[in-house]
mmCIF file of C-alpha atoms in Angstrom:
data_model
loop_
_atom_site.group_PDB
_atom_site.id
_atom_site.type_symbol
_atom_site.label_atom_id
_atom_site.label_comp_id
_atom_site.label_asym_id
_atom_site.label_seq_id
_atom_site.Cartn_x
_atom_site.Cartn_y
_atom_site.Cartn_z
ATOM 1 C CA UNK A 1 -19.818 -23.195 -0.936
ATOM 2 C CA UNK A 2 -21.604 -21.817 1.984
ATOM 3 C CA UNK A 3 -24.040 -19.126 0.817
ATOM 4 C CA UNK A 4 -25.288 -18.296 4.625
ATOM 5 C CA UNK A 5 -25.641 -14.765 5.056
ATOM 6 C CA UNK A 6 -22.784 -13.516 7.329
ATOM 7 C CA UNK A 7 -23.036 -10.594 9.864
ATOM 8 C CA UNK A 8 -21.122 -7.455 8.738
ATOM 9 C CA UNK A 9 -18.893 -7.359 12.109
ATOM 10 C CA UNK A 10 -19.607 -3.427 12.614
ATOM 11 C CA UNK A 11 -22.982 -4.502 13.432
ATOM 12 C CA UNK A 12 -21.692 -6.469 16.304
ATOM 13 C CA UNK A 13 -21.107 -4.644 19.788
ATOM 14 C CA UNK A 14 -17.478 -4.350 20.402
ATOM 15 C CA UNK A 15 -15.548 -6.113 22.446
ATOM 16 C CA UNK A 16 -12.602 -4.013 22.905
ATOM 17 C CA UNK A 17 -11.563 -0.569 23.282
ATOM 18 C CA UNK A 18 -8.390 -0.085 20.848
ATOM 19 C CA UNK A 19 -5.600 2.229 21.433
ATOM 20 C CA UNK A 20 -2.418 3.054 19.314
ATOM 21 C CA UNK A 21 0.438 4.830 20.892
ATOM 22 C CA UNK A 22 2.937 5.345 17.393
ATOM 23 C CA UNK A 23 1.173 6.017 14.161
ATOM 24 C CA UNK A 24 3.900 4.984 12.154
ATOM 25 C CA UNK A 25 2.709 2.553 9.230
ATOM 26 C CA UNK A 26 1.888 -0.764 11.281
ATOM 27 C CA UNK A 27 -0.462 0.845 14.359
ATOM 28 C CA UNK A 28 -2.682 2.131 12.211
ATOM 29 C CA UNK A 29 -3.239 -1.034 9.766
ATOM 30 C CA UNK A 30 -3.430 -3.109 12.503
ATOM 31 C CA UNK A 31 -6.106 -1.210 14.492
ATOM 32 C CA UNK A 32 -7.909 -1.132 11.232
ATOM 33 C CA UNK A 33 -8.282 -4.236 10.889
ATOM 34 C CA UNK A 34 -9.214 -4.973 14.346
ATOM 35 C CA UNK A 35 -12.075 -2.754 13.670
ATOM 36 C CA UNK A 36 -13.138 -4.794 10.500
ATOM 37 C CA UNK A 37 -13.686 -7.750 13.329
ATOM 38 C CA UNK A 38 -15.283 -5.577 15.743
ATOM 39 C CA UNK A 39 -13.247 -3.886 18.164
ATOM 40 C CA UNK A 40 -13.053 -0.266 18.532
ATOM 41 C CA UNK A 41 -10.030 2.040 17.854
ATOM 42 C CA UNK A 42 -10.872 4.959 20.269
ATOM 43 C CA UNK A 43 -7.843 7.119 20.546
ATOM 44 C CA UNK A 44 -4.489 7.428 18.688
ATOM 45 C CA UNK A 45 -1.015 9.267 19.818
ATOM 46 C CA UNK A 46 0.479 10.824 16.648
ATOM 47 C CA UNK A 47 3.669 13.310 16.540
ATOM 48 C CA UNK A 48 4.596 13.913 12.288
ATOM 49 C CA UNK A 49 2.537 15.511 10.616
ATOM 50 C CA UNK A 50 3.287 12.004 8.109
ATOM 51 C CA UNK A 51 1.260 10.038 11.509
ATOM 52 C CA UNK A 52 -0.797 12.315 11.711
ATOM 53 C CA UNK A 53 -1.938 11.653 8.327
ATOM 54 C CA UNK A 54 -1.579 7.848 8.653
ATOM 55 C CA UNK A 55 -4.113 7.789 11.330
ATOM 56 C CA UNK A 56 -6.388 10.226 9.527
ATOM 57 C CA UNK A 57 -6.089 8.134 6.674
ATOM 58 C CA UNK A 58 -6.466 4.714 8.180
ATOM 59 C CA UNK A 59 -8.526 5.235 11.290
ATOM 60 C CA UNK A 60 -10.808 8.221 10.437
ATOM 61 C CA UNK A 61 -12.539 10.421 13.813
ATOM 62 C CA UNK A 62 -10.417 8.532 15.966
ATOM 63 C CA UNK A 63 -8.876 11.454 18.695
ATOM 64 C CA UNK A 64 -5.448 12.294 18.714
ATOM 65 C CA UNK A 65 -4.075 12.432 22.159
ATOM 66 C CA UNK A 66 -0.709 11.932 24.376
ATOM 67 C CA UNK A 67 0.160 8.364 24.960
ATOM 68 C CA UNK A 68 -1.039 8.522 28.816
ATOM 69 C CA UNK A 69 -4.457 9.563 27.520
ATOM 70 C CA UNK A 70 -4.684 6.478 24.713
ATOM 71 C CA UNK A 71 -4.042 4.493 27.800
ATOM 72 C CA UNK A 72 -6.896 5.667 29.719
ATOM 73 C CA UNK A 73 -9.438 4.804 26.982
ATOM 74 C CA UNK A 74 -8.303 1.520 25.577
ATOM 75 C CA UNK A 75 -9.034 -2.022 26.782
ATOM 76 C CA UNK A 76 -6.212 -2.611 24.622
ATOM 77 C CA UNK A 77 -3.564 -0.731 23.396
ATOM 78 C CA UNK A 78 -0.705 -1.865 20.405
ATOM 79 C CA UNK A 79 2.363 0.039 20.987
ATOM 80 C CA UNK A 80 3.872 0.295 17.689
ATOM 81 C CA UNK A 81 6.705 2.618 18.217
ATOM 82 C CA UNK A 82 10.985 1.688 16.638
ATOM 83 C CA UNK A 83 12.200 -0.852 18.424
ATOM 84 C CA UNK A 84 15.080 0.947 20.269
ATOM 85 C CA UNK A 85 12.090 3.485 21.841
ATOM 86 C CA UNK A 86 10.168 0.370 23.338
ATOM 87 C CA UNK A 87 11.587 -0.026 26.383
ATOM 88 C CA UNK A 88 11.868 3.309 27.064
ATOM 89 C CA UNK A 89 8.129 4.028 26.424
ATOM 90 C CA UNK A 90 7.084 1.014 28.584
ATOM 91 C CA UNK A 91 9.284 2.096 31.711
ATOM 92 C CA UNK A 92 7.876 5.550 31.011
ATOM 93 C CA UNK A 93 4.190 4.763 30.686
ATOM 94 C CA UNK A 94 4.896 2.154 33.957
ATOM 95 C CA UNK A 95 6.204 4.762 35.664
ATOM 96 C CA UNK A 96 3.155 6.935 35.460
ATOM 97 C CA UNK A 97 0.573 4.679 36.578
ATOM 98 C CA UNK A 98 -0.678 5.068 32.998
ATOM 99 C CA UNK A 99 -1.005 0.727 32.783
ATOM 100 C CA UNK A 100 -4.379 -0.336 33.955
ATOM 101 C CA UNK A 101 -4.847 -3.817 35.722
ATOM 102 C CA UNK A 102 -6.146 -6.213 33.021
ATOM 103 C CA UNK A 103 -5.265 -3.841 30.411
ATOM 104 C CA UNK A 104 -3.938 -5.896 27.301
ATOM 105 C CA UNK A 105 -0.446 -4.358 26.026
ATOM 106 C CA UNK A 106 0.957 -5.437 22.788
ATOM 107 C CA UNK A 107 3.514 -4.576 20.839
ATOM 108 C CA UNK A 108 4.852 -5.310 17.610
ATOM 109 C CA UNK A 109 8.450 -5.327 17.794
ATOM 110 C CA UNK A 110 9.904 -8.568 15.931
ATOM 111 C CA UNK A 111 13.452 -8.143 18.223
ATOM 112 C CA UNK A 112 11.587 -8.215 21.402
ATOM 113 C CA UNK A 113 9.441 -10.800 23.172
ATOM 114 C CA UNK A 114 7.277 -9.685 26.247
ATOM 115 C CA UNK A 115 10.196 -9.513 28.331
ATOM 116 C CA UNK A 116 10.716 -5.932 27.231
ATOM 117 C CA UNK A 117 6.684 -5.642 28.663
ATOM 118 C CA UNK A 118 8.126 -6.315 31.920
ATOM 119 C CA UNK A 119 7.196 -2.992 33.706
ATOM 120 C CA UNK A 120 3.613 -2.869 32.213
ATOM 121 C CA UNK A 121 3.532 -6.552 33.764
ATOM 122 C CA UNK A 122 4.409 -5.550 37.005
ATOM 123 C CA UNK A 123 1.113 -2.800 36.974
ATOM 124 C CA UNK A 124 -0.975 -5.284 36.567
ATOM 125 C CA UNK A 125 -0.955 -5.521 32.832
ATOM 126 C CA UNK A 126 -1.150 -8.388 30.280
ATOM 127 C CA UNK A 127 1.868 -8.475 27.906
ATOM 128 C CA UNK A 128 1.419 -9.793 24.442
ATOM 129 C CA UNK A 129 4.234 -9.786 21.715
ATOM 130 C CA UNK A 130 2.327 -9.970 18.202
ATOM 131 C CA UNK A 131 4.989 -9.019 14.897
ATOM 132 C CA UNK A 132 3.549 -9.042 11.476
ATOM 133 C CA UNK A 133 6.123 -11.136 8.872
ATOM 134 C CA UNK A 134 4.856 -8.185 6.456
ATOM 135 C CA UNK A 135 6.076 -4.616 4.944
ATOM 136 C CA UNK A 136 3.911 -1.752 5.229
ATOM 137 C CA UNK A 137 3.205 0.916 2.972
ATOM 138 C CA UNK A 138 1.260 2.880 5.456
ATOM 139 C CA UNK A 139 -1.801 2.646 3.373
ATOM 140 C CA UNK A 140 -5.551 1.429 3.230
ATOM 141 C CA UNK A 141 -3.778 -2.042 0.720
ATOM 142 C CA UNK A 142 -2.003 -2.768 4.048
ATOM 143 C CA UNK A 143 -5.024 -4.408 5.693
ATOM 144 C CA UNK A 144 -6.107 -6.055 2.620
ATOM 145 C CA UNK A 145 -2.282 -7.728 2.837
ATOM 146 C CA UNK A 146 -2.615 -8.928 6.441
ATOM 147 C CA UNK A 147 -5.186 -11.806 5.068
ATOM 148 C CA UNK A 148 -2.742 -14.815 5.222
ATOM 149 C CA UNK A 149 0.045 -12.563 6.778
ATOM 150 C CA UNK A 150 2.154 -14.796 9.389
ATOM 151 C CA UNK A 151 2.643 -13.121 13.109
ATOM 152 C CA UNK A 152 5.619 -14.008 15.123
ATOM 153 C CA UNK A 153 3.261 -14.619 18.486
ATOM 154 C CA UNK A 154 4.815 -14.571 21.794
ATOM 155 C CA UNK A 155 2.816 -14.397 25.254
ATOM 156 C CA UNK A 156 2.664 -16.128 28.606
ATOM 157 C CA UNK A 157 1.279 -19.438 28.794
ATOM 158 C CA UNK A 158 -1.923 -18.118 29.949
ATOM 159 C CA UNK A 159 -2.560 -15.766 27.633
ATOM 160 C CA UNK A 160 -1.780 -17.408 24.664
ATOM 161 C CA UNK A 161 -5.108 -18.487 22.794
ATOM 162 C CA UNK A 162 -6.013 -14.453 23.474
ATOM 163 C CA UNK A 163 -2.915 -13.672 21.227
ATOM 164 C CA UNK A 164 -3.237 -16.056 18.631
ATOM 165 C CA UNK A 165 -7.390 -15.276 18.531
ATOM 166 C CA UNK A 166 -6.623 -11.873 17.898
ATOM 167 C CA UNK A 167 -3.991 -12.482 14.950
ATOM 168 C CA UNK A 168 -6.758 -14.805 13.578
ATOM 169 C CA UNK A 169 -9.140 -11.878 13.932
ATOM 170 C CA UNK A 170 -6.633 -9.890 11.768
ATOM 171 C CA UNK A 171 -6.917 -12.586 9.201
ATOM 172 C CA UNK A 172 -3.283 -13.685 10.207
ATOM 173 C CA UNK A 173 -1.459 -16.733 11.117
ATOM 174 C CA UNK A 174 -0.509 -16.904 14.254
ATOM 175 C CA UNK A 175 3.202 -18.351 14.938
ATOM 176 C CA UNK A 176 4.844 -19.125 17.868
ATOM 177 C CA UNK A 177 8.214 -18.102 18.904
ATOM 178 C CA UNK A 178 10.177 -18.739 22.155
ATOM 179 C CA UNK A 179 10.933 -15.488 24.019
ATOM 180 C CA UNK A 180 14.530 -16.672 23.374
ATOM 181 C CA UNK A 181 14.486 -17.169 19.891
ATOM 182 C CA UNK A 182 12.486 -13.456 18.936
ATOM 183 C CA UNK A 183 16.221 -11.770 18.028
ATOM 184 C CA UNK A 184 17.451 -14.872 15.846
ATOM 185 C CA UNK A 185 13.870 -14.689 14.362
ATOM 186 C CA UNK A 186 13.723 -11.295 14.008
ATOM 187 C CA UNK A 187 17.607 -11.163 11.963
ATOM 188 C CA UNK A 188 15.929 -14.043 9.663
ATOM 189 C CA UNK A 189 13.227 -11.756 8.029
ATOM 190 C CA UNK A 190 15.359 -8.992 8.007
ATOM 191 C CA UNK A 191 18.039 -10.953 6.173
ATOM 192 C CA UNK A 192 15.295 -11.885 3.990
ATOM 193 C CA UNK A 193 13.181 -9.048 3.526
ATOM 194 C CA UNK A 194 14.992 -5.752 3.856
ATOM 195 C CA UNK A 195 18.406 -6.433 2.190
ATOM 196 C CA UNK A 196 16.200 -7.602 -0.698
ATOM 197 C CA UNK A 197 15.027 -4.001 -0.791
ATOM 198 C CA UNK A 198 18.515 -3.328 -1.108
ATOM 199 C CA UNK A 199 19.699 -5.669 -3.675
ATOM 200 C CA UNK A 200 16.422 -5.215 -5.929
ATOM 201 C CA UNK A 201 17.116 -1.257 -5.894
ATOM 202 C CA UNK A 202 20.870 -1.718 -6.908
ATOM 203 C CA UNK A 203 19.747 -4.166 -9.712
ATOM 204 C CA UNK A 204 17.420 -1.414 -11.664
ATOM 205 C CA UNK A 205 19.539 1.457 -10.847
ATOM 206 C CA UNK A 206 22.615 -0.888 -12.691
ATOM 207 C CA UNK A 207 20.232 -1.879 -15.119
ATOM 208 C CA UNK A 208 19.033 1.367 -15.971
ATOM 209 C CA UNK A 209 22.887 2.934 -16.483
ATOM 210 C CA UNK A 210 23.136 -0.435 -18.813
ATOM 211 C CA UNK A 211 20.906 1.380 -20.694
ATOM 212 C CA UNK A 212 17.357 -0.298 -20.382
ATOM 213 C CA UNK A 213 15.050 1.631 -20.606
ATOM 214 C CA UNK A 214 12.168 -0.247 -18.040
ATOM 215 C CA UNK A 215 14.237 -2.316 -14.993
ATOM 216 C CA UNK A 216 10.844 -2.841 -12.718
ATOM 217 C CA UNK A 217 9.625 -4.810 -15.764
ATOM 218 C CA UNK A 218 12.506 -6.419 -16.686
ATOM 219 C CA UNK A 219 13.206 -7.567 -13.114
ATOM 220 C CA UNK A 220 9.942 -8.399 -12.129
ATOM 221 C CA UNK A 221 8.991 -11.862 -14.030
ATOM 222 C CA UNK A 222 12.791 -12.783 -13.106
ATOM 223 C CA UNK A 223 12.787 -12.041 -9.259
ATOM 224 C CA UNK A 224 9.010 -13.309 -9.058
ATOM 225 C CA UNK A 225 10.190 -17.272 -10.597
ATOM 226 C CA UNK A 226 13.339 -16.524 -8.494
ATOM 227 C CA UNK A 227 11.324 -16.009 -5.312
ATOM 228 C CA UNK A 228 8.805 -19.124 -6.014
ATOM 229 C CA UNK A 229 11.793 -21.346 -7.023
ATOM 230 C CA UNK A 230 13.663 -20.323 -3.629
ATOM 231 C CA UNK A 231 10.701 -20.613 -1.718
ATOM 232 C CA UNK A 232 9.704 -24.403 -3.259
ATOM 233 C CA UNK A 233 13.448 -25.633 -3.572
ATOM 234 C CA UNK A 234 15.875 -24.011 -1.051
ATOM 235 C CA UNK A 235 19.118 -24.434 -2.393
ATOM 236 C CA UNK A 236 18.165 -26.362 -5.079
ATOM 237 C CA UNK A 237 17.073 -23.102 -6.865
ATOM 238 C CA UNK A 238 20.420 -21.243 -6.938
ATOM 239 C CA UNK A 239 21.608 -20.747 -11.229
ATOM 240 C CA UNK A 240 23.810 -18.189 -12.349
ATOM 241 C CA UNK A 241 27.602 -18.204 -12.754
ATOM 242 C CA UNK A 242 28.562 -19.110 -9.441
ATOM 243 C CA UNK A 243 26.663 -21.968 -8.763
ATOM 244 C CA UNK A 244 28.036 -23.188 -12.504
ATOM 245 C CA UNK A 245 31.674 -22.044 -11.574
ATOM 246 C CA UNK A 246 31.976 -19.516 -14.411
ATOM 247 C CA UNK A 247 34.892 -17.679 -12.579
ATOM 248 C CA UNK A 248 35.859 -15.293 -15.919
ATOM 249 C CA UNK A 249 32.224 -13.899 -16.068
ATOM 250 C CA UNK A 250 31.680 -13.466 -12.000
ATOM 251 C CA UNK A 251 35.386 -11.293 -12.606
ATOM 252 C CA UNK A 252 34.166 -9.651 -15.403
ATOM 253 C CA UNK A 253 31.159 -8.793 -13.509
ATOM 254 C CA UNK A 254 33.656 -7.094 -10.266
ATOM 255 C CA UNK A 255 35.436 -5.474 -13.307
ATOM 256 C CA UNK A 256 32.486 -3.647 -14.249
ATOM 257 C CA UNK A 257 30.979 -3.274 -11.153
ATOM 258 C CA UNK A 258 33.978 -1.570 -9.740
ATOM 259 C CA UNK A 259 33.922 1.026 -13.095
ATOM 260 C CA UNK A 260 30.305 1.973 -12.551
ATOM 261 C CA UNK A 261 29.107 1.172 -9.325
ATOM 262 C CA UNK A 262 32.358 0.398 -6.777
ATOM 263 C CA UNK A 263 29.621 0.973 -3.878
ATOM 264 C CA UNK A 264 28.005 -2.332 -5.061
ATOM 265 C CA UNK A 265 31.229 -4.289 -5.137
ATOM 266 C CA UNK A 266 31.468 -5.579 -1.677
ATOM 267 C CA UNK A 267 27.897 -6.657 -1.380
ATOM 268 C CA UNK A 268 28.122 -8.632 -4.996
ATOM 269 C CA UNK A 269 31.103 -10.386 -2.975
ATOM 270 C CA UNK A 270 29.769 -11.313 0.069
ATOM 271 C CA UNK A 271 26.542 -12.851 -1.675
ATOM 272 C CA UNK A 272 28.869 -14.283 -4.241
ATOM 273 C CA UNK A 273 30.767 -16.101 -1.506
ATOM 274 C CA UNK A 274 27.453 -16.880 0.492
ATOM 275 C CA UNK A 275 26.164 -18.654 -2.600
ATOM 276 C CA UNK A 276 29.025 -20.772 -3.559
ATOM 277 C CA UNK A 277 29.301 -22.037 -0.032
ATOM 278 C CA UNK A 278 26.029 -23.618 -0.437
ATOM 279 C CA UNK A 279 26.309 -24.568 -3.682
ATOM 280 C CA UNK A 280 29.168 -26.311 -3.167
ATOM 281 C CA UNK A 281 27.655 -28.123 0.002
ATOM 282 C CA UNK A 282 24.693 -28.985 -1.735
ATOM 283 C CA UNK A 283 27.435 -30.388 -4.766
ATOM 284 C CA UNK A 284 25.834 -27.720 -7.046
ATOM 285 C CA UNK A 285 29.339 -26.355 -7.199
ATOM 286 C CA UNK A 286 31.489 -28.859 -8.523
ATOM 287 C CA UNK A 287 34.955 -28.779 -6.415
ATOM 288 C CA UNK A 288 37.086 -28.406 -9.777
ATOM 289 C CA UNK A 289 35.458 -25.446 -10.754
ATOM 290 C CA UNK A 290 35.158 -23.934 -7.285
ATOM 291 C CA UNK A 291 39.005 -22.793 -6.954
ATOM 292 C CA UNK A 292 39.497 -20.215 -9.603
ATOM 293 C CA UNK A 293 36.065 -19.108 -8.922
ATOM 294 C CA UNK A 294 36.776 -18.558 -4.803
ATOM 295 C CA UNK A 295 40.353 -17.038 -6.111
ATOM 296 C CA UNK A 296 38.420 -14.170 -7.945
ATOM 297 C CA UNK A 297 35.872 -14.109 -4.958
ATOM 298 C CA UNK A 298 39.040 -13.978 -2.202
ATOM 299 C CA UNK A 299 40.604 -11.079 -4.727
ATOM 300 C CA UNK A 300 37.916 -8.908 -5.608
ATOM 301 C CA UNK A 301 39.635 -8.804 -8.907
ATOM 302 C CA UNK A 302 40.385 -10.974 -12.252
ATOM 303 C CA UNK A 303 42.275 -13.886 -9.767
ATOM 304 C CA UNK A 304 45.342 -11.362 -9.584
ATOM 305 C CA UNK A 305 45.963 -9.678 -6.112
ATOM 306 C CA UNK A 306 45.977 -6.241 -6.037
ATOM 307 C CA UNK A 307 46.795 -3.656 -3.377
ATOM 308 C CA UNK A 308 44.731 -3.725 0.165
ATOM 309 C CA UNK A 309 42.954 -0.628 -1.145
ATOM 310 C CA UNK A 310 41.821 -2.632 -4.467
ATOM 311 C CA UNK A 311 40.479 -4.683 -2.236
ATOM 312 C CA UNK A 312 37.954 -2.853 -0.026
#
């Protein structure tokens, strides 16, 4: 182990001036932890009183101040607004001379690669595309989870070892993805990430009208092995009653599902069918059990057709 003393990085000078035009929960973190490796945050735009907060919170005596005015004082500046409002503010800020030559713009924005930077470009700036693979709280624990965090890095040629260097500076990974290939990347991690929000919350509120009385801890051991197996194994993970054909419990399952909780019913489905398509590619699905099971699936119902509006 190396027990050399090492330099607390806010007793080294700073090399760059750090701006953050959207305090919503990533520009903060991130210019956080750019100040942990010796940069500077120097100026913030912040419109909630919630970002307000956030940058109070995260990046404390940093100035609040209109986006044209973070601009003027950064070296460079993360634009972390909603991805629909990116190109918008980068035509806008374009537009009025606010983009310095040389100034370093990045944004965050897993759809978008620096294409959308295209204006800024065309000032004279230096587009970087630099999306954390991570969910933010909004709070101090979100640095701490950007050690090991992978970024989806996309720049021009040139300035590529500046974008990975400062995702390594984050304590992130960088990784690189074609301009062409940020949407399809983009869909992947939310396919992943946020409709696993979705199908976690559904589980405990279901759970909890089952009648127990703690779902989190129920659910988390489970979805934790279910994760790593996933994660190790691919396909190879997949259990339950579809990927063993048990077509009478996934119906009974629709038959409840449509008593309590009809809202859940077409989700359950299209997972349902999701997973036996690739368990029965991967032969965890054996054919003779498939058909009744993709009958109920097809249905909605005990393997019975009901009326179209059954079936919604």
């Amino acid at each position: 182990m190396n027990t050399t003393p090492q330099p607390d990085p806010r007793d080294r000078p700073a090399r760059l001036t750090v701006g953050v035009v959207g305090a919503g929960r990533v520009g903060p973190a991130l210019a956080a932890s750019l100040q942990l490796a010796g940069h500077r945050p120097v100026a913030v735009s912040a419109v909630s009183d919630a970002s307000r907060r956030r940058a109070a919170q995260l990046l404390p005596d940093v100035p609040v101040m209109p986006p044209e005015d973070v601009l003027k004082r950064a070296d460079l500046v993360l634009l972390t607004v909603p991805d629909d409002a990116l190109p918008e503010l980068v035509a806008g800020l374009a537009d009025t001379g606010s983009v310095r030559p040389g100034q370093l713009l990045v944004h965050t924005s897993g759809r978008y690669g620096v294409g959308v930077l295209g204006p800024a470009l065309r000032a004279g700036g230096l587009p970087l595309a630099l999306h954390p693979a991570m969910t933010f709280t909004g709070t101090p624990v979100d640095v701490q989870r950007l050690a090991g965090c992978s970024f989806g890095v996309t720049a021009p040629e040139e300035l590529r070892l500046a974008a990975e260097a400062l995702v390594i500076e984050m304590g992130g990974e960088p990784e690189w993805i074609a301009e062409e290939n940020r949407p399809l990347y983009h869909a992947a991690l939310a396919l992943g990430a946020n409709h696993l929000v979705t199908l976690v919350a559904q589980s405990m509120e279901l759970l909890g009208a089952a009648g127990v009385a703690a779902p989190d801890r129920m659910l988390g051991p489970l979805l934790g092995a279910a994760l790593d197996n996933a994660l190790r194994s691919g396909d190879a993970a997949l259990t339950g009653p579809v990927a063993r054909g048990d077509a009478g419990t996934v119906a009974a399952h629709v038959t409840e599902l449509r008593r309590h909780a009809p809202q859940t019913v077409a989700g359950y489905l299209a997972m349902a069918r999701a997973t036996a398509d690739r368990a029965l590619a991967t032969g965890l699905l054996k054919p003779e059990l498939a058909e009744d099971l993709l009958g109920v699936l097809a249905d909605g119902t005990d393997g019975t057709r009901g009326t179209e509006g059954d079936a919604r």
